[in-house]
Amino acid sequence: MIPKEYCHVEMSFHTAADTFKKQLHTAIEHSHSPARLELLKKRLRNIKGKIIVCFYINWGETVSCRYLSEIITEPYFRPPEEPVYDVIPLKMNVEESEKIINFNLKNIGKPYDYMRAILSLAPITLRTPDLPDKFYCAQLVLYTLKEIGIEIDGDINHQTPLSVHKFLESIKDRHMDTNGGSKSDSK
């Protein structure tokens, strides 16, 4: 039972390079993978102005962060745009944005949750502690949103990218923004 339209979901947002450098510096001490945050910080050392940051986890990988740019040809490294991605912009204040960034930076390097990813397509699930020690894409986005009080009905650990997309569509009018947002891969 493969979702009909969406096989992946991730979050991206616009921020100032200097602001993100400070957030990286602050988060290093509490991060799952301080060395990876140091590398992200190093890549920004000569960058000024606006940047686009994307937090994600791909099948079999770890929670990661990449920088997006409009000048790159490869869609994976560009800001989300149709027809490759559906974009659902969400509005956040500075405090909410900081919570989302800190949550993701703290979890960079955590492994992929194969079992829950597979079980998200089945009618059974596993019990989960308050915060998992590994993630799959839909779960990472939903835990990120939970940090700012946006919660889906149902088990946060038993959702598909399609259910995340439907949830975001249902709340988008309450959280509209034109500055980044969440994106879903179309199959």
mmCIF file of C-alpha atoms in Angstrom:
data_model
loop_
_atom_site.group_PDB
_atom_site.id
_atom_site.type_symbol
_atom_site.label_atom_id
_atom_site.label_comp_id
_atom_site.label_asym_id
_atom_site.label_seq_id
_atom_site.Cartn_x
_atom_site.Cartn_y
_atom_site.Cartn_z
ATOM 1 C CA MET A 1 0.000 0.000 0.000
ATOM 2 C CA ILE A 2 2.134 2.862 -1.279
ATOM 3 C CA PRO A 3 0.697 6.391 -0.919
ATOM 4 C CA LYS A 4 -0.949 7.511 -4.150
ATOM 5 C CA GLU A 5 0.836 10.864 -4.436
ATOM 6 C CA TYR A 6 3.390 11.639 -1.750
ATOM 7 C CA CYS A 7 6.443 9.647 -0.787
ATOM 8 C CA HIS A 8 8.408 12.285 1.171
ATOM 9 C CA VAL A 9 7.914 15.442 3.221
ATOM 10 C CA GLU A 10 10.427 17.967 4.581
ATOM 11 C CA MET A 11 10.610 21.559 5.845
ATOM 12 C CA SER A 12 12.491 24.539 4.464
ATOM 13 C CA PHE A 13 12.612 28.182 5.496
ATOM 14 C CA HIS A 14 14.296 31.494 4.749
ATOM 15 C CA THR A 15 16.574 33.105 7.324
ATOM 16 C CA ALA A 16 19.586 35.393 7.598
ATOM 17 C CA ALA A 17 22.963 33.644 7.360
ATOM 18 C CA ASP A 18 24.264 35.467 10.452
ATOM 19 C CA THR A 19 21.203 34.431 12.466
ATOM 20 C CA PHE A 20 21.563 30.793 11.432
ATOM 21 C CA LYS A 21 25.301 30.835 12.256
ATOM 22 C CA LYS A 22 24.435 31.967 15.798
ATOM 23 C CA GLN A 23 21.772 29.266 16.093
ATOM 24 C CA LEU A 24 24.252 26.628 14.943
ATOM 25 C CA HIS A 25 26.825 27.849 17.461
ATOM 26 C CA THR A 26 24.285 27.754 20.310
ATOM 27 C CA ALA A 27 22.929 24.309 19.352
ATOM 28 C CA ILE A 28 26.269 22.510 19.009
ATOM 29 C CA GLU A 29 26.577 21.677 22.705
ATOM 30 C CA HIS A 30 23.162 19.949 22.843
ATOM 31 C CA SER A 31 23.202 18.348 19.405
ATOM 32 C CA HIS A 32 23.142 14.629 18.665
ATOM 33 C CA SER A 33 25.967 15.279 16.178
ATOM 34 C CA PRO A 34 28.070 18.359 17.067
ATOM 35 C CA ALA A 35 30.572 17.623 14.275
ATOM 36 C CA ARG A 36 27.835 17.891 11.626
ATOM 37 C CA LEU A 37 26.721 21.244 13.013
ATOM 38 C CA GLU A 38 30.328 22.458 12.913
ATOM 39 C CA LEU A 39 30.432 21.511 9.209
ATOM 40 C CA LEU A 40 27.181 23.386 8.524
ATOM 41 C CA LYS A 41 28.598 26.409 10.334
ATOM 42 C CA LYS A 42 31.879 26.199 8.405
ATOM 43 C CA ARG A 43 30.025 26.181 5.065
ATOM 44 C CA LEU A 44 28.409 29.509 6.019
ATOM 45 C CA ARG A 45 31.579 31.294 7.148
ATOM 46 C CA ASN A 46 31.745 33.593 4.079
ATOM 47 C CA ILE A 47 28.012 33.782 3.375
ATOM 48 C CA LYS A 48 26.021 36.933 4.092
ATOM 49 C CA GLY A 49 22.394 37.823 3.535
ATOM 50 C CA LYS A 50 19.394 35.555 3.109
ATOM 51 C CA ILE A 51 19.761 31.772 2.964
ATOM 52 C CA ILE A 52 17.272 28.948 2.555
ATOM 53 C CA VAL A 53 17.669 26.053 4.983
ATOM 54 C CA CYS A 54 16.029 22.638 4.642
ATOM 55 C CA PHE A 55 15.701 20.017 7.400
ATOM 56 C CA TYR A 56 14.940 16.488 6.218
ATOM 57 C CA ILE A 57 15.539 12.769 6.543
ATOM 58 C CA ASN A 58 15.673 10.534 3.480
ATOM 59 C CA TRP A 59 15.116 6.775 3.407
ATOM 60 C CA GLY A 60 17.964 5.036 5.220
ATOM 61 C CA GLU A 61 19.831 8.236 6.080
ATOM 62 C CA THR A 62 20.004 10.481 9.149
ATOM 63 C CA VAL A 63 18.292 13.727 10.117
ATOM 64 C CA SER A 64 20.098 16.289 7.977
ATOM 65 C CA CYS A 65 20.228 19.894 6.849
ATOM 66 C CA ARG A 66 21.005 21.289 3.401
ATOM 67 C CA TYR A 67 21.166 24.782 1.987
ATOM 68 C CA LEU A 68 18.998 25.590 -1.035
ATOM 69 C CA SER A 69 19.723 28.050 -3.843
ATOM 70 C CA GLU A 70 17.765 29.351 -6.824
ATOM 71 C CA ILE A 71 20.882 29.224 -9.021
ATOM 72 C CA ILE A 72 21.303 25.435 -8.775
ATOM 73 C CA THR A 73 19.927 23.319 -11.636
ATOM 74 C CA GLU A 74 19.191 20.174 -9.566
ATOM 75 C CA PRO A 75 15.668 20.499 -8.018
ATOM 76 C CA TYR A 76 16.796 18.755 -4.809
ATOM 77 C CA PHE A 77 19.056 21.731 -4.003
ATOM 78 C CA ARG A 78 16.650 24.449 -5.143
ATOM 79 C CA PRO A 79 13.860 26.048 -3.118
ATOM 80 C CA PRO A 80 10.712 23.940 -3.384
ATOM 81 C CA GLU A 81 8.801 24.597 -6.599
ATOM 82 C CA GLU A 82 6.258 22.881 -8.801
ATOM 83 C CA PRO A 83 6.068 20.468 -10.538
ATOM 84 C CA VAL A 84 8.634 18.577 -8.431
ATOM 85 C CA TYR A 85 7.230 19.711 -5.076
ATOM 86 C CA ASP A 86 3.969 20.850 -3.589
ATOM 87 C CA VAL A 87 4.611 23.766 -1.257
ATOM 88 C CA ILE A 88 2.448 24.523 1.760
ATOM 89 C CA PRO A 89 3.678 27.770 3.341
ATOM 90 C CA LEU A 90 3.216 28.186 7.100
ATOM 91 C CA LYS A 91 3.475 31.462 8.988
ATOM 92 C CA MET A 92 5.636 31.551 12.123
ATOM 93 C CA ASN A 93 6.823 34.259 14.442
ATOM 94 C CA VAL A 94 10.490 34.565 15.455
ATOM 95 C CA GLU A 95 10.031 32.494 18.628
ATOM 96 C CA GLU A 96 8.334 29.658 16.714
ATOM 97 C CA SER A 97 11.023 29.728 14.049
ATOM 98 C CA GLU A 98 13.737 29.467 16.710
ATOM 99 C CA LYS A 99 11.968 26.494 18.332
ATOM 100 C CA ILE A 100 11.756 24.682 14.999
ATOM 101 C CA ILE A 101 15.388 25.365 14.175
ATOM 102 C CA ASN A 102 16.612 24.329 17.628
ATOM 103 C CA PHE A 103 14.579 21.114 17.547
ATOM 104 C CA ASN A 104 15.997 20.104 14.179
ATOM 105 C CA LEU A 105 19.573 21.101 14.997
ATOM 106 C CA LYS A 106 19.390 19.064 18.208
ATOM 107 C CA ASN A 107 18.308 16.009 16.189
ATOM 108 C CA ILE A 108 20.760 16.274 13.258
ATOM 109 C CA GLY A 109 22.460 12.918 12.824
ATOM 110 C CA LYS A 110 19.731 10.780 14.412
ATOM 111 C CA PRO A 111 19.106 7.615 12.383
ATOM 112 C CA TYR A 112 16.235 6.606 10.127
ATOM 113 C CA ASP A 113 13.323 4.728 11.724
ATOM 114 C CA TYR A 114 12.768 1.906 9.228
ATOM 115 C CA MET A 115 10.257 0.046 11.404
ATOM 116 C CA ARG A 116 7.912 2.991 11.923
ATOM 117 C CA ALA A 117 8.237 4.116 8.310
ATOM 118 C CA ILE A 118 7.105 0.687 7.131
ATOM 119 C CA LEU A 119 4.429 0.365 9.822
ATOM 120 C CA SER A 120 2.998 3.770 8.845
ATOM 121 C CA LEU A 121 1.565 1.942 5.829
ATOM 122 C CA ALA A 122 0.023 -0.827 7.978
ATOM 123 C CA PRO A 123 -2.868 -0.824 10.457
ATOM 124 C CA ILE A 124 -0.527 -1.538 13.419
ATOM 125 C CA THR A 125 2.003 0.613 15.270
ATOM 126 C CA LEU A 126 4.552 0.473 18.075
ATOM 127 C CA ARG A 127 4.579 2.343 21.342
ATOM 128 C CA THR A 128 6.949 5.272 21.299
ATOM 129 C CA PRO A 129 8.600 7.279 24.062
ATOM 130 C CA ASP A 130 7.775 10.988 24.292
ATOM 131 C CA LEU A 131 10.547 11.793 21.816
ATOM 132 C CA PRO A 132 11.897 9.086 19.517
ATOM 133 C CA ASP A 133 15.625 8.467 19.130
ATOM 134 C CA LYS A 134 15.176 7.969 15.370
ATOM 135 C CA PHE A 135 12.807 9.379 12.750
ATOM 136 C CA TYR A 136 11.277 8.928 9.310
ATOM 137 C CA CYS A 137 10.283 11.971 7.236
ATOM 138 C CA ALA A 138 6.616 12.366 8.192
ATOM 139 C CA GLN A 139 7.409 11.831 11.850
ATOM 140 C CA LEU A 140 10.238 14.416 11.799
ATOM 141 C CA VAL A 141 7.988 17.089 10.273
ATOM 142 C CA LEU A 142 5.181 16.381 12.749
ATOM 143 C CA TYR A 143 7.482 16.456 15.792
ATOM 144 C CA THR A 144 8.938 19.698 14.451
ATOM 145 C CA LEU A 145 5.467 21.241 14.188
ATOM 146 C CA LYS A 146 4.571 19.922 17.650
ATOM 147 C CA GLU A 147 7.360 22.152 19.008
ATOM 148 C CA ILE A 148 5.236 25.181 18.097
ATOM 149 C CA GLY A 149 1.883 23.737 19.126
ATOM 150 C CA ILE A 150 0.713 22.457 15.737
ATOM 151 C CA GLU A 151 -0.413 18.861 16.261
ATOM 152 C CA ILE A 152 -2.110 16.321 14.047
ATOM 153 C CA ASP A 153 -5.013 14.241 15.337
ATOM 154 C CA GLY A 154 -3.954 10.641 15.790
ATOM 155 C CA ASP A 155 -0.654 8.943 16.516
ATOM 156 C CA ILE A 156 2.201 11.246 15.479
ATOM 157 C CA ASN A 157 4.390 8.140 15.028
ATOM 158 C CA HIS A 158 1.986 6.491 12.608
ATOM 159 C CA GLN A 159 1.559 9.010 9.773
ATOM 160 C CA THR A 160 2.490 8.896 6.105
ATOM 161 C CA PRO A 161 3.813 11.762 3.972
ATOM 162 C CA LEU A 162 0.351 11.849 2.376
ATOM 163 C CA SER A 163 -1.364 12.259 5.769
ATOM 164 C CA VAL A 164 1.093 15.060 6.647
ATOM 165 C CA HIS A 165 0.305 16.760 3.330
ATOM 166 C CA LYS A 166 -3.452 16.498 3.963
ATOM 167 C CA PHE A 167 -2.995 17.819 7.515
ATOM 168 C CA LEU A 168 -0.933 20.797 6.327
ATOM 169 C CA GLU A 169 -3.506 21.544 3.614
ATOM 170 C CA SER A 170 -6.221 21.565 6.303
ATOM 171 C CA ILE A 171 -4.402 24.113 8.497
ATOM 172 C CA LYS A 172 -2.651 26.266 5.903
ATOM 173 C CA ASP A 173 -5.181 29.113 6.018
ATOM 174 C CA ARG A 174 -4.451 29.556 9.742
ATOM 175 C CA HIS A 175 -0.680 29.501 9.216
ATOM 176 C CA MET A 176 -0.090 31.114 5.800
ATOM 177 C CA ASP A 177 3.326 32.510 4.863
ATOM 178 C CA THR A 178 5.168 33.314 1.670
ATOM 179 C CA ASN A 179 8.641 32.789 3.078
ATOM 180 C CA GLY A 180 9.586 29.094 2.868
ATOM 181 C CA GLY A 181 7.329 26.407 4.227
ATOM 182 C CA SER A 182 6.933 22.712 4.082
ATOM 183 C CA LYS A 183 7.319 20.728 0.909
ATOM 184 C CA SER A 184 6.218 17.315 -0.227
ATOM 185 C CA ASP A 185 7.673 15.275 -3.061
ATOM 186 C CA SER A 186 5.179 14.323 -5.706
ATOM 187 C CA LYS A 187 5.646 10.781 -6.870
#
